[in-house]
Coordinates of C-alpha atoms and ligand atoms in Angstrom, one line a residue:
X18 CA -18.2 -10.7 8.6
X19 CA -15.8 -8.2 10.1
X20 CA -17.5 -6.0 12.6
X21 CA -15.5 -2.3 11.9
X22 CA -16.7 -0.9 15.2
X23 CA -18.1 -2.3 18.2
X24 CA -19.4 -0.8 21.6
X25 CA -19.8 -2.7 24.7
X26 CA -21.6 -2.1 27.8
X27 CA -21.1 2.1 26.9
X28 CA -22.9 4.5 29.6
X29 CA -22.3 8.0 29.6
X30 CA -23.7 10.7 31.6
X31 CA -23.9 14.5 30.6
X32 CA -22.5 17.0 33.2
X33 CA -26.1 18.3 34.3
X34 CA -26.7 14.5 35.5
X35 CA -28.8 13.7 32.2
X36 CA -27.7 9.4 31.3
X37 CA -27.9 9.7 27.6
X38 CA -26.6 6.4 27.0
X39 CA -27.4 3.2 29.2
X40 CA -25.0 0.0 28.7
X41 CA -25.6 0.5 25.4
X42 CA -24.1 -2.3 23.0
X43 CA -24.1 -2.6 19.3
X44 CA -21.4 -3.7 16.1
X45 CA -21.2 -2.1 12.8
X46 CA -20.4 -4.7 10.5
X47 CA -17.1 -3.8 7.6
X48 CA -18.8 -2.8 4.3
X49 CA -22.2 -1.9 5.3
X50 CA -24.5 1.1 5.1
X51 CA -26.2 1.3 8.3
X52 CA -28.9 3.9 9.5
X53 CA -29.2 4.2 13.5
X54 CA -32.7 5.1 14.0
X55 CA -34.4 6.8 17.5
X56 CA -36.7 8.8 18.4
X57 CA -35.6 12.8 19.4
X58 CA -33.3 12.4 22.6
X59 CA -32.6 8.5 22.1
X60 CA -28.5 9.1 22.4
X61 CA -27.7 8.8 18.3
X62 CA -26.0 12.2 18.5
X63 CA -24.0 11.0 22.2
X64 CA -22.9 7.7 20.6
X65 CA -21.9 9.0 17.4
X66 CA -19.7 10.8 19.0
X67 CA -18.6 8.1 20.9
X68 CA -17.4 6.3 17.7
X69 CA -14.6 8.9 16.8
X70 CA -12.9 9.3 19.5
X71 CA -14.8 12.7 20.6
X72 CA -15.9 11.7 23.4
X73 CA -14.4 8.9 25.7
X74 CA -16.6 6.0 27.0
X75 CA -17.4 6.8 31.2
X76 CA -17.9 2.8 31.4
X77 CA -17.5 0.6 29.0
X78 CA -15.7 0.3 25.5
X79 CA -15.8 1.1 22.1
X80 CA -13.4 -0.5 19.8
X81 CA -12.4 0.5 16.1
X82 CA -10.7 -2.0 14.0
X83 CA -10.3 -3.8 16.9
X84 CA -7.8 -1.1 18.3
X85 CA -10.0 0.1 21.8
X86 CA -10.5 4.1 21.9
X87 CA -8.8 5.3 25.1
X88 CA -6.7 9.2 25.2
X89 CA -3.6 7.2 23.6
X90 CA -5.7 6.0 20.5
X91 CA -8.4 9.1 20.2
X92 CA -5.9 10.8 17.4
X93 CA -5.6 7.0 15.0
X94 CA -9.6 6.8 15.3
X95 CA -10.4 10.2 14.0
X96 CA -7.9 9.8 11.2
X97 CA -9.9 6.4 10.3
X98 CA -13.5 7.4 11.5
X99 CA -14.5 10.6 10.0
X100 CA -17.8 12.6 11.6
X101 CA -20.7 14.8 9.8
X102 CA -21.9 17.0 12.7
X103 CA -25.8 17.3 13.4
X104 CA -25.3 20.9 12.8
X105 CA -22.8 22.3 10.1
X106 CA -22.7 25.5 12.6
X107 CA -20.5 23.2 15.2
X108 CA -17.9 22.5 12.3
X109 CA -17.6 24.7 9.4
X110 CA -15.6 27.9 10.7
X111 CA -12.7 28.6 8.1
X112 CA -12.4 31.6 6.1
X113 CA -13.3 30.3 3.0
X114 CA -15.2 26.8 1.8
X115 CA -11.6 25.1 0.3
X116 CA -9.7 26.5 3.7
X117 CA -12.5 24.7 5.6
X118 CA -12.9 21.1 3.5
X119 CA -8.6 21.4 3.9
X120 CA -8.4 21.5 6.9
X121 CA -9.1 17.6 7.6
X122 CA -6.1 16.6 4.4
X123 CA -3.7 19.3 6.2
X124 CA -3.7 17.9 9.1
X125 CA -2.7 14.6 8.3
X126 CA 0.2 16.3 6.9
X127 CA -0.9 15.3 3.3
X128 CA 1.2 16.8 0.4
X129 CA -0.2 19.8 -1.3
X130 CA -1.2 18.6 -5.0
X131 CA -2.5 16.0 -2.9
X132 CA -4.9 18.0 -0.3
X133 CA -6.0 20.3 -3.5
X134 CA -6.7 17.1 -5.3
X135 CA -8.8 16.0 -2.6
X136 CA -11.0 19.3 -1.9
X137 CA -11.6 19.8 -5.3
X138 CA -13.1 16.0 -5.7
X139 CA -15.0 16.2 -2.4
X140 CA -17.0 19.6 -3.4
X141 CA -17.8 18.0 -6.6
X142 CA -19.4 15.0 -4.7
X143 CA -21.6 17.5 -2.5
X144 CA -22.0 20.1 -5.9
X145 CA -20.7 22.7 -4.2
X146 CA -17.4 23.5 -6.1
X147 CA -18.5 27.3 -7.7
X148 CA -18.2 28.3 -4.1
X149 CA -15.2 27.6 -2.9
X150 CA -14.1 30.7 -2.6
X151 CA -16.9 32.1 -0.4
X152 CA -16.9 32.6 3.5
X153 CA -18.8 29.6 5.4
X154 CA -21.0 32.8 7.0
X155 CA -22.9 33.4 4.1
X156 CA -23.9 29.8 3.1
X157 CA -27.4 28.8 3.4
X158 CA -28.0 26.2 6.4
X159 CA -27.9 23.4 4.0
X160 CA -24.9 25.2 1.8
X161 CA -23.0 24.4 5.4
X162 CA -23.8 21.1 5.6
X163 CA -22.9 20.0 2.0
X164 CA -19.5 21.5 2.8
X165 CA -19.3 19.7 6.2
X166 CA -20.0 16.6 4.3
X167 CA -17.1 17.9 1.5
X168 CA -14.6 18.6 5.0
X169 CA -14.9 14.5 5.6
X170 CA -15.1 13.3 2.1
X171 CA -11.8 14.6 1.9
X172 CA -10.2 12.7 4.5
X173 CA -10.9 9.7 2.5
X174 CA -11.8 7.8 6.0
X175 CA -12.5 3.6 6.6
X176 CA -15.8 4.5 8.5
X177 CA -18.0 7.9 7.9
X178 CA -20.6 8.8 10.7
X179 CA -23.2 11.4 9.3
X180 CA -25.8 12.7 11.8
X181 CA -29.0 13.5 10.1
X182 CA -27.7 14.2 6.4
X183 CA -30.5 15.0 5.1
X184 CA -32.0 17.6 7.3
X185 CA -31.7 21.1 5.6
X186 CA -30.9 19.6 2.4
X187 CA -34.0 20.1 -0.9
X188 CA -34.8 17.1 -2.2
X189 CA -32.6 16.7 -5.0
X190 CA -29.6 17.5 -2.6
X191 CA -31.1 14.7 -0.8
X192 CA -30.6 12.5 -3.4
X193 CA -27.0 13.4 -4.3
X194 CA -26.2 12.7 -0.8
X195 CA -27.8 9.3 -1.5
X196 CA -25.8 8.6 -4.4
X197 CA -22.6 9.8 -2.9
X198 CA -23.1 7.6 -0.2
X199 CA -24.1 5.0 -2.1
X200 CA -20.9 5.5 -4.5
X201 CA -18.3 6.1 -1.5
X202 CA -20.3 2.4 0.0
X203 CA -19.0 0.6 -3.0
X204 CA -15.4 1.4 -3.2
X205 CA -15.1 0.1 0.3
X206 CA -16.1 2.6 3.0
X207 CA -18.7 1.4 5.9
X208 CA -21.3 4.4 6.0
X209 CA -23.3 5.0 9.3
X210 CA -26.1 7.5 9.2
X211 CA -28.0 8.4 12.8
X212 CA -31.5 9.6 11.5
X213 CA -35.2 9.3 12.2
X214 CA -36.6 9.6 8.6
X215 CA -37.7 5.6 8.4
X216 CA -37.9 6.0 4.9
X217 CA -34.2 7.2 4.3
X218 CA -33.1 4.1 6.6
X219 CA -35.9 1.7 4.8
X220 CA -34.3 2.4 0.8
X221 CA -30.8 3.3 1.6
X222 CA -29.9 1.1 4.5
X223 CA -28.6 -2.7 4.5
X224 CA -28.3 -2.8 8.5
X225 CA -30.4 -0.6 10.9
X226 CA -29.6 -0.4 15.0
X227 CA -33.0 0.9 16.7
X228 CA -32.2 2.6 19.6
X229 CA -34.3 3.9 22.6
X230 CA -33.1 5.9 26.2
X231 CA -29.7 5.0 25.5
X232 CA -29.8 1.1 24.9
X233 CA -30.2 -0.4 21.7
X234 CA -33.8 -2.0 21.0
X235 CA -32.8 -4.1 18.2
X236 CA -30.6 -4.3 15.8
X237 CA -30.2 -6.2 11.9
X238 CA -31.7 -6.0 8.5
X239 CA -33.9 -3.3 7.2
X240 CA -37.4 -5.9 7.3
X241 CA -37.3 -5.1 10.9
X242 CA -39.1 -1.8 9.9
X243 CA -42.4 -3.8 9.0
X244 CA -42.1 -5.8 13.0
X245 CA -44.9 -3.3 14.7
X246 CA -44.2 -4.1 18.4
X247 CA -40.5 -3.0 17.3
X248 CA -41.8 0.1 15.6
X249 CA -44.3 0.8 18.7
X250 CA -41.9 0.4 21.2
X251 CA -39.0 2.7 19.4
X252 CA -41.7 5.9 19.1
X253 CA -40.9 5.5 15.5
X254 CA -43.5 4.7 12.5
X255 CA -43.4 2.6 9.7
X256 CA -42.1 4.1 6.8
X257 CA -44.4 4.7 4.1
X258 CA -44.7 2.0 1.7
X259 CA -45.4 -0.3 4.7
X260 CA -48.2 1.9 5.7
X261 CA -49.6 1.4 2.3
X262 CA -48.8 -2.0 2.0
X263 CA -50.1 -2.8 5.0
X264 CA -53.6 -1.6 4.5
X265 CA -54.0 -3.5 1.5
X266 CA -55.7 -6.8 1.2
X267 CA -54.2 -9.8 0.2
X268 CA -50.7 -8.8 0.9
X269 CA -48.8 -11.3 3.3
X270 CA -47.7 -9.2 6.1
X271 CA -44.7 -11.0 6.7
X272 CA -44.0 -10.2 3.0
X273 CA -44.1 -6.5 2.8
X274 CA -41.9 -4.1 0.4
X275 CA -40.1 -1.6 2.2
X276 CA -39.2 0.5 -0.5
X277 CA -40.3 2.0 -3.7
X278 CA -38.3 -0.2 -5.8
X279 CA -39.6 -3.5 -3.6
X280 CA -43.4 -2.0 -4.1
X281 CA -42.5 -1.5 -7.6
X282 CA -41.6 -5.6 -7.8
X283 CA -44.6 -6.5 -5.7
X284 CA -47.1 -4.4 -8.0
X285 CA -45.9 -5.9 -11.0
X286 CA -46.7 -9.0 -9.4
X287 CA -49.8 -8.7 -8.8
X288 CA -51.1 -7.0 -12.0
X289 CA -49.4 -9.5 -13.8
X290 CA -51.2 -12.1 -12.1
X291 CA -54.7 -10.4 -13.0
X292 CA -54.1 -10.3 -16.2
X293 CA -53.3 -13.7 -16.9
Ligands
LIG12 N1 -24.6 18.8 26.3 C1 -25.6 18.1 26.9 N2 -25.8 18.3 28.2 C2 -26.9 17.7 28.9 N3 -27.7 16.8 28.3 C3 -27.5 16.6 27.0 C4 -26.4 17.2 26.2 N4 -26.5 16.8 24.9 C5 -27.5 15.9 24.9 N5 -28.1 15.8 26.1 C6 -29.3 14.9 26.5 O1 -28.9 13.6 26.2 C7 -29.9 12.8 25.6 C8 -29.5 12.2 24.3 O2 -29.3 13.3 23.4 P1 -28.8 13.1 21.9 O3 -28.5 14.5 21.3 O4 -27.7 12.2 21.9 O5 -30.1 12.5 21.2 P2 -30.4 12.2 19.7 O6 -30.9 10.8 19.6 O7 -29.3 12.6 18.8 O8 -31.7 13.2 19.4 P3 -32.1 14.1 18.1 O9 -32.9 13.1 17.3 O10 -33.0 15.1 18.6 O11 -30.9 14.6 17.4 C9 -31.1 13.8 25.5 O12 -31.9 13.5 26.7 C10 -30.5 15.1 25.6 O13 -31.3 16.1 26.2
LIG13 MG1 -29.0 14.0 17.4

């Protein structure tokens, strides 16, 4: 397996003397949908933006397709490593919705029937196409962020980084995120999401990187979630079919479902097995 980005040894410390990340080291692996989960202040948002070139490693390195991000290389990686902000406030700012999800396309100097092409795909993906002609200003908080989502789609990048997709979005745009994702995972792209909603991470992710005070705790597949000394020790909780699973009896606890569609399997199982 082909690890799409890696970080090495990565410290950085914010102007005011706050060390948000401390020699922090961690891979993404090629083709893989991988949640980064921490607690509030753990450094996701810092390293995220680490991973696009936005900010440059103070120690350490990151590299992207095995090309290392230094001031030379910061325009290639953004052009490859597209970015969701935390908050849609720091990056939708056009006049309109289909200026704004343009802008990305333009700027790689993409032909026209090419860049209108591309908005009009990407605010389908995020449901957001009856407004394209409306100022940013007036969307709703989670409006913004489906059309910050829309403004990377449409760069069509090898690695997207969303931070916390989910907040401000209702439930069913929740899931439509999912299956975009999901969708966008199989024809090729390596999706990273930095969240700390263990139950997004425990049914969409394949990989997960637990991070804590700016150094990564552990890092793998998603069965880590059930390891409580991992779970204690991150300030996170388990996510909610292993605290059901886990106060049941006879259920191996090395065994548990993470997921509705693993509890689904495992309950099956075991009514089947009464009934016989
Ligand atoms: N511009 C800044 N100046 C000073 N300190 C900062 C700045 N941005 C973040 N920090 C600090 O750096 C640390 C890491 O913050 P970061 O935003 O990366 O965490 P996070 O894991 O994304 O948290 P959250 O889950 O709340 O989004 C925190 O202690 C935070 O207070
Ligand atoms: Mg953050």
């Amino acid at each position: 397996m082909i690890n799409i980005i890696e970080m090495e040894n990565l410290y950085y410390r914010y102007r005011d003397g706050t060390e948000a990340l401390r020699d922090l080291s961690l891979f993404i692996p090629q083709g893989k949908k991988v949640a980064i989960l921490g607690p509030n202040g753990a450094g996701k948002s810092t390293l995220l933006l680490h991973l696009n070139g936005l900010y440059l490693p103070q120690k350490g390195k990151v590299r992207v397709l095995g090309r290392e991000i230094n001031s030379r290389t910061e325009r290639w990686v953004k052009s490859k490593v597209g970015l969701v902000f935390q908050d849609p406030d720091d990056q939708v700012f056009s006049a309109t919705v289909k200026e704004d999800v343009a802008f990305g396309p333009l700027n790689m100097n993409l032909p026209e029937p090419e860049v209108q092409r591309r908005v009009s795909n990407a605010l389908q993906a995020v449901q957001m196409e009856e407004y394209s002609s409306k100022p940013p200003y007036y969307l709703s908080h989670g409006q913004k962020k489906r059309v910050a989502i829309a403004g990377v789609l449409a760069m069509q990048p090898a690695v997207i980084l969303l931070d916390e997709p989910t907040s401000y979005l209702d439930p069913k745009s929740k899931i439509t995120l999912i299956k975009t994702l999901t969708q966008l995972h199989r024809q090729g792209t390596t999706i990273v999401i930095a969240t700390h909603d263990v139950d997004l991470a425990a049914e969409w992710a394949d990989h997960i990187i637990i991070i804590k005070e700016g150094q990564t705790l552990a890092q793998g597949e998603t069965w880590l979630l059930t390891r409580e000394d991992l779970i204690e020790e991150a300030g996170l909780c388990f996510p909610t079919v292993v605290q059901i699973f886990r106060q049941l009896p006879d259920i191996k606890k090395n065994y548990l479902p993470l997921n509705v569609n693993e509890a689904v399997t495992v309950l099956k199982t075991i009514i089947n097995s009464k009934n016989r």
